[in-house]
């Protein structure tokens, strides 16, 4: 990649592992690779930032020659010429920062900033890209049962990031989520095993109106805006006691239908769903704080008895030698928004297919990041937030020949919740014409489910 992007220029690669740097140089003789020693720890982040602020006029000046600098945030042991070149592009994609003793990216980020600002050769810009978008929500999870969680600095950092992500993108990746990696990956593996079975086997748990729309649907059976989606799926919903929500609940009444094969599929999924429910409730506490409310805003009558939906999905590959049915087009799932509060998506590690529409109307890929959930906001949270947060349009486009699986967990409000903007949000979007009508979640869901299939 570096070679094709860089025409007659030079590329320097920096890594904290001396052996890796040497190996990299061997692989790419046109690149110079150097090793570097990071001296920070992510656990010191607060001190480091306040030192930098105190020293902004002295050691940690934004424009300076780092070779002679004592700023703790700067890297000063790289080869001299690295500081002298007017770089066009700097990419920061390391080192790791996901545990307390990890170095974190504060040194490369600070250094890149100084190099960009300290150019000698006129006005040309240096572009700095920082790859660091995964939200580690573990500080929030650690304090989620503490009513004073908002006062914890780790929690308030997560809340700030959630607010920014929900406002700007409507989508974010979550790590540090506490779902064991083995289970996280196992649900995808067993999903793959299920869809690999012959149709006769899968159709034993067929979805019909009589099953409360629970069970297996073949490729093309789900419809989005009139177009059949090129996916097969098992749909599951929280089970409702008969008559629980009167006529409204009737459509969704029924028992989930679990396959016999793979064995223990039901047990695995129920364990997974329970963990997702806890996780989503806790992320919603963070989002409640982000909206300026109490952490428990989405409990009680709103989502204290949360309804949930789980879709276990398989997408045939493009040339589909690996699937029983040929896809007739490449739309795995047409553009839609999700219906409830928050979606936790566990997608296959090595295939990019999910796309999200940004505020300028462009479709942006949301590639898999192993071990993380992709989260997005649903229609009910858009209403609660009075439109401060958008329920983002997304779709799945098939371009890989490989069969792709994903497991989407949807955390919703109470089935009978009457949803309207929170008071704290009405205040925040004052003067804006946008105002949302009240919606009853169960009505919204039933309306969607009844148009998702033609029976
Ligand atoms: N429960 C949720 N969110 N399901 C999302 C499925 C989106 C596709 C569906 N055919 C539609 O048109 O909505
Ligand atoms: O499979 C995916 O990546 C997304 C699925 C999805 O958006 C949905 O089922 O609502
Ligand atoms: Fe979706």
Tab-separated table of C-alpha atoms and ligand atoms in Angstrom:
chain	number	residue	atom	x	y	z
A	1	UNK	CA	0.000	0.000	0.000
A	2	UNK	CA	2.740	2.446	0.961
A	3	UNK	CA	4.482	1.901	-2.331
A	4	UNK	CA	1.408	2.566	-4.416
A	5	UNK	CA	0.491	5.697	-2.459
A	6	UNK	CA	3.911	7.181	-2.310
A	7	UNK	CA	5.298	8.297	-5.665
A	8	UNK	CA	9.013	8.833	-5.482
A	9	UNK	CA	8.833	9.938	-1.892
A	10	UNK	CA	10.015	8.218	1.209
A	11	UNK	CA	8.210	6.174	3.774
A	12	UNK	CA	9.357	5.564	7.327
A	13	UNK	CA	7.800	2.905	9.510
A	14	UNK	CA	8.100	3.049	13.287
A	15	UNK	CA	7.290	0.224	15.668
A	16	UNK	CA	8.099	-0.550	19.286
A	17	UNK	CA	9.137	-4.072	18.417
A	18	UNK	CA	12.732	-4.070	17.130
A	19	UNK	CA	12.349	-7.474	15.508
A	20	UNK	CA	9.163	-6.515	13.768
A	21	UNK	CA	10.729	-3.304	12.460
A	22	UNK	CA	13.676	-5.298	11.068
A	23	UNK	CA	11.374	-7.865	9.544
A	24	UNK	CA	9.279	-5.131	7.980
A	25	UNK	CA	12.322	-3.571	6.413
A	26	UNK	CA	13.242	-6.909	4.940
A	27	UNK	CA	9.779	-7.343	3.471
A	28	UNK	CA	9.741	-3.822	2.053
A	29	UNK	CA	13.258	-2.755	1.144
A	30	UNK	CA	11.965	0.593	-0.120
A	31	UNK	CA	10.867	1.533	3.404
A	32	UNK	CA	13.028	2.535	6.364
A	33	UNK	CA	11.873	0.959	9.591
A	34	UNK	CA	12.971	2.096	13.055
A	35	UNK	CA	12.171	0.909	16.488
A	36	UNK	CA	11.123	3.237	19.238
A	37	UNK	CA	10.682	3.022	22.991
A	38	UNK	CA	7.455	4.378	24.372
A	39	UNK	CA	7.750	5.630	27.926
A	40	UNK	CA	4.100	6.276	28.780
A	41	UNK	CA	1.335	4.157	30.253
A	42	UNK	CA	-2.359	4.558	29.571
A	43	UNK	CA	-2.963	4.622	33.334
A	44	UNK	CA	-1.017	7.898	33.500
A	45	UNK	CA	-3.128	9.602	30.879
A	46	UNK	CA	-4.552	12.287	33.170
A	47	UNK	CA	-1.143	13.326	34.503
A	48	UNK	CA	0.332	13.325	31.032
A	49	UNK	CA	-2.356	15.604	29.711
A	50	UNK	CA	-2.041	18.031	32.595
A	51	UNK	CA	1.767	18.087	32.239
A	52	UNK	CA	1.358	18.883	28.580
A	53	UNK	CA	-1.020	21.748	29.434
A	54	UNK	CA	1.354	23.138	32.071
A	55	UNK	CA	4.294	22.912	29.708
A	56	UNK	CA	2.605	24.181	26.570
A	57	UNK	CA	4.747	27.318	26.584
A	58	UNK	CA	7.915	25.468	27.598
A	59	UNK	CA	8.930	21.878	26.941
A	60	UNK	CA	5.708	20.798	25.264
A	61	UNK	CA	5.413	23.630	22.749
A	62	UNK	CA	3.361	22.707	19.677
A	63	UNK	CA	6.122	24.027	17.396
A	64	UNK	CA	9.618	22.903	18.301
A	65	UNK	CA	12.513	20.603	17.501
A	66	UNK	CA	11.714	17.472	19.455
A	67	UNK	CA	15.312	16.251	19.224
A	68	UNK	CA	16.182	18.680	21.975
A	69	UNK	CA	12.929	18.461	23.897
A	70	UNK	CA	12.271	17.091	27.352
A	71	UNK	CA	8.523	16.966	26.907
A	72	UNK	CA	7.302	13.619	28.235
A	73	UNK	CA	4.780	13.337	25.439
A	74	UNK	CA	7.264	13.721	22.609
A	75	UNK	CA	9.405	11.026	21.028
A	76	UNK	CA	12.975	12.303	20.890
A	77	UNK	CA	14.975	9.172	20.130
A	78	UNK	CA	14.104	8.679	16.475
A	79	UNK	CA	16.856	9.101	13.869
A	80	UNK	CA	17.622	12.796	13.338
A	81	UNK	CA	16.370	12.982	9.790
A	82	UNK	CA	12.857	11.961	10.834
A	83	UNK	CA	12.576	15.364	12.537
A	84	UNK	CA	13.920	17.223	9.549
A	85	UNK	CA	11.686	15.933	6.794
A	86	UNK	CA	8.516	17.838	5.933
A	87	UNK	CA	6.131	14.914	6.010
A	88	UNK	CA	3.009	14.888	3.831
A	89	UNK	CA	1.158	12.204	5.752
A	90	UNK	CA	1.586	10.686	9.195
A	91	UNK	CA	-0.478	7.676	10.172
A	92	UNK	CA	-0.747	6.776	13.848
A	93	UNK	CA	-1.924	3.212	14.258
A	94	UNK	CA	-0.115	2.094	17.390
A	95	UNK	CA	1.036	1.267	19.967
A	96	UNK	CA	-1.652	-0.562	21.915
A	97	UNK	CA	-3.552	1.198	24.637
A	98	UNK	CA	-6.084	-1.283	25.839
A	99	UNK	CA	-4.797	-2.052	29.314
A	100	UNK	CA	-3.382	0.067	32.136
A	101	UNK	CA	0.303	-0.650	31.446
A	102	UNK	CA	0.007	-0.366	27.673
A	103	UNK	CA	1.807	2.688	26.245
A	104	UNK	CA	-1.216	4.187	24.490
A	105	UNK	CA	-0.959	6.607	21.589
A	106	UNK	CA	-0.318	9.873	23.353
A	107	UNK	CA	3.372	10.000	22.335
A	108	UNK	CA	2.908	9.294	18.622
A	109	UNK	CA	-0.103	11.625	18.489
A	110	UNK	CA	1.736	14.476	20.195
A	111	UNK	CA	4.843	13.865	18.091
A	112	UNK	CA	2.836	13.787	14.856
A	113	UNK	CA	1.187	17.070	15.840
A	114	UNK	CA	4.533	18.747	16.508
A	115	UNK	CA	6.064	17.429	13.278
A	116	UNK	CA	3.051	18.691	11.350
A	117	UNK	CA	3.233	22.168	12.877
A	118	UNK	CA	6.997	22.555	12.794
A	119	UNK	CA	7.554	22.265	9.064
A	120	UNK	CA	10.126	24.476	7.581
A	121	UNK	CA	9.141	24.358	3.943
A	122	UNK	CA	6.274	26.811	3.560
A	123	UNK	CA	2.574	26.209	3.768
A	124	UNK	CA	1.968	22.698	2.518
A	125	UNK	CA	-0.049	20.739	5.028
A	126	UNK	CA	0.818	17.549	6.854
A	127	UNK	CA	-2.174	15.256	7.187
A	128	UNK	CA	-2.252	13.222	10.384
A	129	UNK	CA	-4.510	10.196	10.586
A	130	UNK	CA	-5.123	8.609	13.959
A	131	UNK	CA	-6.674	5.200	13.972
A	132	UNK	CA	-8.377	4.971	17.326
A	133	UNK	CA	-12.120	4.617	17.212
A	134	UNK	CA	-12.970	1.702	19.455
A	135	UNK	CA	-14.724	2.751	22.604
A	136	UNK	CA	-13.515	0.884	25.620
A	137	UNK	CA	-16.573	0.984	27.825
A	138	UNK	CA	-15.134	-1.066	30.686
A	139	UNK	CA	-14.878	1.978	33.033
A	140	UNK	CA	-18.632	2.454	32.605
A	141	UNK	CA	-19.345	-1.230	33.234
A	142	UNK	CA	-17.194	-1.203	36.363
A	143	UNK	CA	-19.343	1.542	37.919
A	144	UNK	CA	-22.706	0.840	36.327
A	145	UNK	CA	-24.475	0.020	39.591
A	146	UNK	CA	-23.133	3.022	41.437
A	147	UNK	CA	-25.723	5.834	41.460
A	148	UNK	CA	-22.821	8.281	41.607
A	149	UNK	CA	-21.145	6.803	38.543
A	150	UNK	CA	-21.272	10.165	36.755
A	151	UNK	CA	-18.639	11.512	39.143
A	152	UNK	CA	-16.107	8.859	38.177
A	153	UNK	CA	-13.539	10.247	35.700
A	154	UNK	CA	-13.370	6.978	33.735
A	155	UNK	CA	-17.153	6.951	33.377
A	156	UNK	CA	-17.332	10.579	32.342
A	157	UNK	CA	-14.749	9.982	29.638
A	158	UNK	CA	-16.826	7.105	28.238
A	159	UNK	CA	-19.984	9.238	28.463
A	160	UNK	CA	-18.287	12.035	26.552
A	161	UNK	CA	-17.219	9.638	23.826
A	162	UNK	CA	-20.670	8.054	23.630
A	163	UNK	CA	-22.267	11.466	23.285
A	164	UNK	CA	-19.932	12.452	20.496
A	165	UNK	CA	-20.385	9.151	18.657
A	166	UNK	CA	-24.174	9.219	18.947
A	167	UNK	CA	-24.390	12.839	17.827
A	168	UNK	CA	-21.974	12.671	14.955
A	169	UNK	CA	-22.058	9.157	13.603
A	170	UNK	CA	-24.951	7.318	15.231
A	171	UNK	CA	-22.605	4.334	15.112
A	172	UNK	CA	-19.696	3.192	17.233
A	173	UNK	CA	-17.573	0.173	18.023
A	174	UNK	CA	-17.451	-1.131	21.559
A	175	UNK	CA	-14.677	-3.091	23.197
A	176	UNK	CA	-14.176	-3.937	26.849
A	177	UNK	CA	-17.792	-5.148	26.769
A	178	UNK	CA	-17.370	-8.106	29.074
A	179	UNK	CA	-18.910	-10.753	26.793
A	180	UNK	CA	-16.310	-13.552	26.821
A	181	UNK	CA	-14.461	-13.755	23.503
A	182	UNK	CA	-15.048	-17.507	23.322
A	183	UNK	CA	-18.829	-17.085	23.465
A	184	UNK	CA	-18.674	-14.019	21.215
A	185	UNK	CA	-17.010	-16.093	18.499
A	186	UNK	CA	-18.854	-19.314	19.190
A	187	UNK	CA	-22.254	-17.785	18.365
A	188	UNK	CA	-20.944	-16.906	14.910
A	189	UNK	CA	-19.407	-20.347	14.375
A	190	UNK	CA	-22.577	-22.178	15.384
A	191	UNK	CA	-24.638	-19.798	13.258
A	192	UNK	CA	-22.457	-20.705	10.303
A	193	UNK	CA	-22.932	-24.401	11.104
A	194	UNK	CA	-26.700	-23.999	11.223
A	195	UNK	CA	-26.996	-22.198	7.896
A	196	UNK	CA	-24.734	-24.814	6.329
A	197	UNK	CA	-27.388	-27.479	6.965
A	198	UNK	CA	-29.701	-28.550	4.125
A	199	UNK	CA	-32.857	-26.495	3.634
A	200	UNK	CA	-35.075	-29.417	4.783
A	201	UNK	CA	-33.369	-29.280	8.144
A	202	UNK	CA	-33.557	-25.524	8.555
A	203	UNK	CA	-37.190	-25.238	7.504
A	204	UNK	CA	-38.185	-27.429	10.458
A	205	UNK	CA	-38.221	-24.216	12.469
A	206	UNK	CA	-39.911	-22.105	9.813
A	207	UNK	CA	-41.106	-18.612	10.712
A	208	UNK	CA	-44.825	-18.036	10.129
A	209	UNK	CA	-47.453	-15.663	11.525
A	210	UNK	CA	-48.612	-18.599	13.688
A	211	UNK	CA	-45.217	-18.819	15.401
A	212	UNK	CA	-45.340	-15.124	16.304
A	213	UNK	CA	-42.900	-14.423	13.475
A	214	UNK	CA	-40.243	-16.438	15.275
A	215	UNK	CA	-38.023	-18.899	13.446
A	216	UNK	CA	-36.224	-19.502	10.171
A	217	UNK	CA	-36.712	-17.487	6.994
A	218	UNK	CA	-35.020	-18.445	3.740
A	219	UNK	CA	-33.067	-16.139	1.444
A	220	UNK	CA	-35.340	-13.491	-0.068
A	221	UNK	CA	-38.152	-13.989	2.447
A	222	UNK	CA	-37.419	-10.786	4.390
A	223	UNK	CA	-38.300	-7.657	2.479
A	224	UNK	CA	-36.960	-4.151	2.881
A	225	UNK	CA	-38.782	-1.368	1.041
A	226	UNK	CA	-40.301	-3.862	-1.367
A	227	UNK	CA	-37.035	-5.606	-2.291
A	228	UNK	CA	-36.233	-9.139	-1.072
A	229	UNK	CA	-33.106	-9.208	1.089
A	230	UNK	CA	-30.373	-11.674	0.134
A	231	UNK	CA	-30.103	-13.195	3.576
A	232	UNK	CA	-31.480	-16.085	5.576
A	233	UNK	CA	-32.088	-15.707	9.286
A	234	UNK	CA	-33.551	-17.003	12.523
A	235	UNK	CA	-35.622	-14.319	14.252
A	236	UNK	CA	-36.148	-14.499	18.008
A	237	UNK	CA	-37.974	-12.187	20.363
A	238	UNK	CA	-38.378	-11.957	24.064
A	239	UNK	CA	-41.244	-14.262	24.902
A	240	UNK	CA	-44.529	-12.636	25.900
A	241	UNK	CA	-47.024	-14.121	28.317
A	242	UNK	CA	-50.258	-14.818	26.402
A	243	UNK	CA	-52.498	-11.772	26.578
A	244	UNK	CA	-49.775	-9.677	28.196
A	245	UNK	CA	-50.298	-6.692	25.932
A	246	UNK	CA	-53.811	-7.386	24.686
A	247	UNK	CA	-54.433	-7.175	20.968
A	248	UNK	CA	-51.199	-5.333	20.351
A	249	UNK	CA	-49.054	-8.147	21.715
A	250	UNK	CA	-50.999	-10.918	19.971
A	251	UNK	CA	-49.040	-10.738	16.716
A	252	UNK	CA	-45.757	-11.353	18.535
A	253	UNK	CA	-46.972	-14.117	20.859
A	254	UNK	CA	-45.259	-17.456	20.474
A	255	UNK	CA	-42.234	-19.432	21.574
A	256	UNK	CA	-38.838	-19.016	20.039
A	257	UNK	CA	-37.947	-21.839	17.718
A	258	UNK	CA	-34.464	-23.175	18.241
A	259	UNK	CA	-32.713	-25.709	16.033
A	260	UNK	CA	-31.876	-29.163	17.421
A	261	UNK	CA	-28.712	-29.020	15.407
A	262	UNK	CA	-26.118	-27.666	16.217
A	263	UNK	CA	-26.604	-29.208	19.672
A	264	UNK	CA	-26.946	-26.793	22.603
A	265	UNK	CA	-27.688	-23.917	20.225
A	266	UNK	CA	-30.558	-22.711	22.412
A	267	UNK	CA	-28.492	-22.745	25.614
A	268	UNK	CA	-25.656	-20.900	23.944
A	269	UNK	CA	-27.936	-18.251	22.484
A	270	UNK	CA	-29.858	-17.733	25.714
A	271	UNK	CA	-26.638	-17.190	27.620
A	272	UNK	CA	-25.443	-14.785	24.948
A	273	UNK	CA	-28.733	-12.882	24.852
A	274	UNK	CA	-28.726	-12.472	28.648
A	275	UNK	CA	-25.236	-10.994	28.517
A	276	UNK	CA	-26.254	-8.664	25.683
A	277	UNK	CA	-29.282	-7.512	27.681
A	278	UNK	CA	-27.092	-6.605	30.672
A	279	UNK	CA	-24.531	-4.933	28.452
A	280	UNK	CA	-27.101	-2.900	26.531
A	281	UNK	CA	-28.789	-1.757	29.752
A	282	UNK	CA	-25.430	-0.534	30.994
A	283	UNK	CA	-24.518	1.239	27.753
A	284	UNK	CA	-27.945	2.901	27.941
A	285	UNK	CA	-27.012	4.188	31.405
A	286	UNK	CA	-24.032	5.877	29.783
A	287	UNK	CA	-26.223	7.234	26.997
A	288	UNK	CA	-28.744	8.519	29.559
A	289	UNK	CA	-25.917	10.481	31.197
A	290	UNK	CA	-24.734	11.652	27.784
A	291	UNK	CA	-28.190	13.096	27.181
A	292	UNK	CA	-27.948	14.985	30.442
A	293	UNK	CA	-30.358	12.774	32.373
A	294	UNK	CA	-30.011	10.446	35.341
A	295	UNK	CA	-28.305	7.129	34.633
A	296	UNK	CA	-31.612	5.349	35.101
A	297	UNK	CA	-33.604	7.385	32.591
A	298	UNK	CA	-34.179	4.276	30.442
A	299	UNK	CA	-35.450	2.050	33.205
A	300	UNK	CA	-38.862	1.773	34.895
A	301	UNK	CA	-41.752	2.469	32.505
A	302	UNK	CA	-39.427	3.223	29.637
A	303	UNK	CA	-37.175	0.182	29.360
A	304	UNK	CA	-37.095	-1.401	32.814
A	305	UNK	CA	-38.802	-4.416	31.292
A	306	UNK	CA	-36.954	-4.165	28.012
A	307	UNK	CA	-38.193	-6.066	25.019
A	308	UNK	CA	-35.453	-7.534	22.857
A	309	UNK	CA	-35.073	-8.931	19.375
A	310	UNK	CA	-32.281	-11.147	18.107
A	311	UNK	CA	-31.600	-11.867	14.455
A	312	UNK	CA	-29.191	-14.638	13.561
A	313	UNK	CA	-28.269	-13.897	9.972
A	314	UNK	CA	-26.424	-15.517	7.054
A	315	UNK	CA	-25.534	-13.879	3.751
A	316	UNK	CA	-24.589	-16.013	0.737
A	317	UNK	CA	-21.340	-15.012	-0.957
A	318	UNK	CA	-21.384	-13.174	-4.253
A	319	UNK	CA	-20.483	-16.047	-6.536
A	320	UNK	CA	-22.165	-18.266	-3.959
A	321	UNK	CA	-20.444	-21.556	-4.540
A	322	UNK	CA	-20.806	-21.887	-0.785
A	323	UNK	CA	-24.529	-21.446	-0.546
A	324	UNK	CA	-27.580	-23.512	-1.352
A	325	UNK	CA	-29.335	-20.614	-3.030
A	326	UNK	CA	-28.012	-18.154	-5.547
A	327	UNK	CA	-28.427	-14.519	-4.611
A	328	UNK	CA	-30.152	-12.578	-7.392
A	329	UNK	CA	-28.636	-9.228	-6.443
A	330	UNK	CA	-26.029	-7.901	-4.043
A	331	UNK	CA	-28.245	-6.290	-1.403
A	332	UNK	CA	-27.860	-8.482	1.662
A	333	UNK	CA	-30.156	-6.176	3.596
A	334	UNK	CA	-31.686	-3.010	2.182
A	335	UNK	CA	-31.294	0.430	3.756
A	336	UNK	CA	-33.188	0.659	7.020
A	337	UNK	CA	-33.043	1.975	10.545
A	338	UNK	CA	-33.398	-0.277	13.565
A	339	UNK	CA	-36.585	-0.019	15.587
A	340	UNK	CA	-35.706	0.268	19.247
A	341	UNK	CA	-33.033	1.817	21.448
A	342	UNK	CA	-29.663	0.236	20.756
A	343	UNK	CA	-28.323	-2.509	18.481
A	344	UNK	CA	-25.305	-4.685	19.328
A	345	UNK	CA	-23.997	-6.310	16.172
A	346	UNK	CA	-21.523	-9.181	16.245
A	347	UNK	CA	-20.293	-9.522	12.675
A	348	UNK	CA	-17.917	-11.910	10.915
A	349	UNK	CA	-14.268	-10.921	11.330
A	350	UNK	CA	-12.980	-10.899	7.796
A	351	UNK	CA	-15.697	-9.559	5.492
A	352	UNK	CA	-16.684	-5.932	5.035
A	353	UNK	CA	-20.345	-5.690	4.083
A	354	UNK	CA	-22.137	-3.351	6.478
A	355	UNK	CA	-22.461	0.257	5.311
A	356	UNK	CA	-23.694	3.270	7.205
A	357	UNK	CA	-25.014	6.465	5.687
A	358	UNK	CA	-23.318	9.565	7.027
A	359	UNK	CA	-24.757	13.031	7.386
A	360	UNK	CA	-23.618	14.003	3.891
A	361	UNK	CA	-25.532	11.099	2.381
A	362	UNK	CA	-22.481	8.971	1.566
A	363	UNK	CA	-22.353	5.271	2.333
A	364	UNK	CA	-19.400	4.478	4.587
A	365	UNK	CA	-18.208	0.925	5.252
A	366	UNK	CA	-18.229	-0.301	8.828
A	367	UNK	CA	-15.540	-2.986	8.562
A	368	UNK	CA	-15.311	-5.674	11.218
A	369	UNK	CA	-13.006	-5.044	14.155
A	370	UNK	CA	-12.441	-8.460	15.759
A	371	UNK	CA	-13.850	-8.815	19.246
A	372	UNK	CA	-15.929	-5.630	19.141
A	373	UNK	CA	-19.633	-4.949	18.816
A	374	UNK	CA	-20.829	-2.453	16.251
A	375	UNK	CA	-23.518	-0.422	18.006
A	376	UNK	CA	-26.118	1.808	16.468
A	377	UNK	CA	-29.072	3.801	17.602
A	378	UNK	CA	-32.671	2.846	16.919
A	379	UNK	CA	-35.856	4.786	16.208
A	380	UNK	CA	-36.991	4.947	19.849
A	381	UNK	CA	-33.749	6.550	21.009
A	382	UNK	CA	-34.067	9.104	18.255
A	383	UNK	CA	-37.447	10.092	19.702
A	384	UNK	CA	-36.288	10.079	23.351
A	385	UNK	CA	-33.345	12.276	22.416
A	386	UNK	CA	-35.636	14.639	20.497
A	387	UNK	CA	-33.556	14.037	17.396
A	388	UNK	CA	-30.262	14.897	19.052
A	389	UNK	CA	-29.227	11.370	18.172
A	390	UNK	CA	-30.122	9.985	14.781
A	391	UNK	CA	-31.227	6.411	14.087
A	392	UNK	CA	-28.730	5.885	11.334
A	393	UNK	CA	-29.636	4.370	8.001
A	394	UNK	CA	-27.563	1.296	7.223
A	395	UNK	CA	-27.509	-1.614	4.770
A	396	UNK	CA	-25.538	-4.739	3.897
A	397	UNK	CA	-23.917	-5.053	0.476
A	398	UNK	CA	-22.501	-8.383	-0.607
A	399	UNK	CA	-19.228	-8.168	-2.481
A	400	UNK	CA	-17.185	-11.039	-1.081
A	401	UNK	CA	-17.503	-14.582	-2.399
A	402	UNK	CA	-17.469	-15.841	1.191
A	403	UNK	CA	-20.575	-16.680	3.178
A	404	UNK	CA	-20.994	-14.055	5.927
A	405	UNK	CA	-22.736	-14.408	9.261
A	406	UNK	CA	-23.783	-11.777	11.766
A	407	UNK	CA	-25.785	-11.850	14.971
A	408	UNK	CA	-27.729	-8.695	15.744
A	409	UNK	CA	-29.138	-8.100	19.206
A	410	UNK	CA	-31.659	-5.276	19.519
A	411	UNK	CA	-32.305	-3.734	22.920
A	412	UNK	CA	-35.704	-2.104	22.885
A	413	UNK	CA	-38.033	-0.300	25.263
A	414	UNK	CA	-40.850	-1.980	27.166
A	415	UNK	CA	-43.266	-3.402	24.639
A	416	UNK	CA	-45.992	-0.982	25.681
A	417	UNK	CA	-43.795	2.057	26.278
A	418	UNK	CA	-45.228	5.316	24.964
A	419	UNK	CA	-42.110	7.029	23.746
A	420	UNK	CA	-41.694	10.791	23.623
A	421	UNK	CA	-38.739	13.161	23.940
A	422	UNK	CA	-37.156	13.279	27.397
A	423	UNK	CA	-37.581	16.586	29.184
A	424	UNK	CA	-33.808	17.079	29.348
A	425	UNK	CA	-33.674	16.726	25.577
A	426	UNK	CA	-36.556	19.084	24.903
A	427	UNK	CA	-34.538	21.726	26.709
A	428	UNK	CA	-31.389	20.930	24.808
A	429	UNK	CA	-32.806	21.341	21.316
A	430	UNK	CA	-34.668	24.482	22.138
A	431	UNK	CA	-35.664	26.621	19.193
A	432	UNK	CA	-35.508	23.745	16.764
A	433	UNK	CA	-38.589	23.032	14.746
A	434	UNK	CA	-37.960	19.294	14.908
A	435	UNK	CA	-40.270	17.627	17.372
A	436	UNK	CA	-41.276	14.053	17.477
A	437	UNK	CA	-44.649	12.550	17.971
A	438	UNK	CA	-45.193	10.040	20.604
A	439	UNK	CA	-44.855	6.437	19.432
A	440	UNK	CA	-45.838	3.218	21.123
A	441	UNK	CA	-42.936	0.855	20.596
A	442	UNK	CA	-45.057	-2.306	20.220
A	443	UNK	CA	-47.115	-0.620	17.493
A	444	UNK	CA	-43.974	0.430	15.665
A	445	UNK	CA	-42.530	-3.085	15.880
A	446	UNK	CA	-45.720	-4.837	14.782
A	447	UNK	CA	-46.130	-2.476	11.838
A	448	UNK	CA	-42.564	-3.261	10.735
A	449	UNK	CA	-42.854	-7.014	11.254
A	450	UNK	CA	-46.101	-7.175	9.278
A	451	UNK	CA	-44.477	-5.480	6.281
A	452	UNK	CA	-41.184	-7.391	6.496
A	453	UNK	CA	-42.774	-10.542	5.123
A	454	UNK	CA	-45.576	-11.243	2.641
A	455	UNK	CA	-47.779	-13.954	4.039
B	1	LIG	N1	-35.619	-5.806	14.280
B	1	LIG	C1	-34.889	-5.142	13.412
B	1	LIG	N2	-34.357	-4.010	13.713
B	1	LIG	N3	-34.713	-5.665	12.214
B	1	LIG	C2	-33.982	-5.018	11.183
B	1	LIG	C3	-34.226	-5.685	9.900
B	1	LIG	C4	-34.188	-4.699	8.824
B	1	LIG	C5	-34.800	-5.179	7.584
B	1	LIG	C6	-36.295	-5.149	7.581
B	1	LIG	N4	-36.764	-5.870	6.455
B	1	LIG	C7	-36.851	-3.726	7.535
B	1	LIG	O1	-37.288	-3.290	6.473
B	1	LIG	O2	-36.893	-3.061	8.545
B	2	LIG	O1	-25.634	-8.018	9.168
B	2	LIG	C1	-25.386	-6.840	9.405
B	2	LIG	O2	-24.253	-6.400	9.348
B	2	LIG	C2	-26.479	-5.869	9.777
B	2	LIG	C3	-27.835	-6.460	9.958
B	2	LIG	C4	-28.860	-5.431	10.267
B	2	LIG	O3	-28.671	-4.265	10.059
B	2	LIG	C5	-30.156	-5.817	10.871
B	2	LIG	O4	-30.487	-7.009	10.903
B	2	LIG	O5	-30.873	-4.935	11.351
B	3	LIG	FE1	-30.141	-3.055	11.119
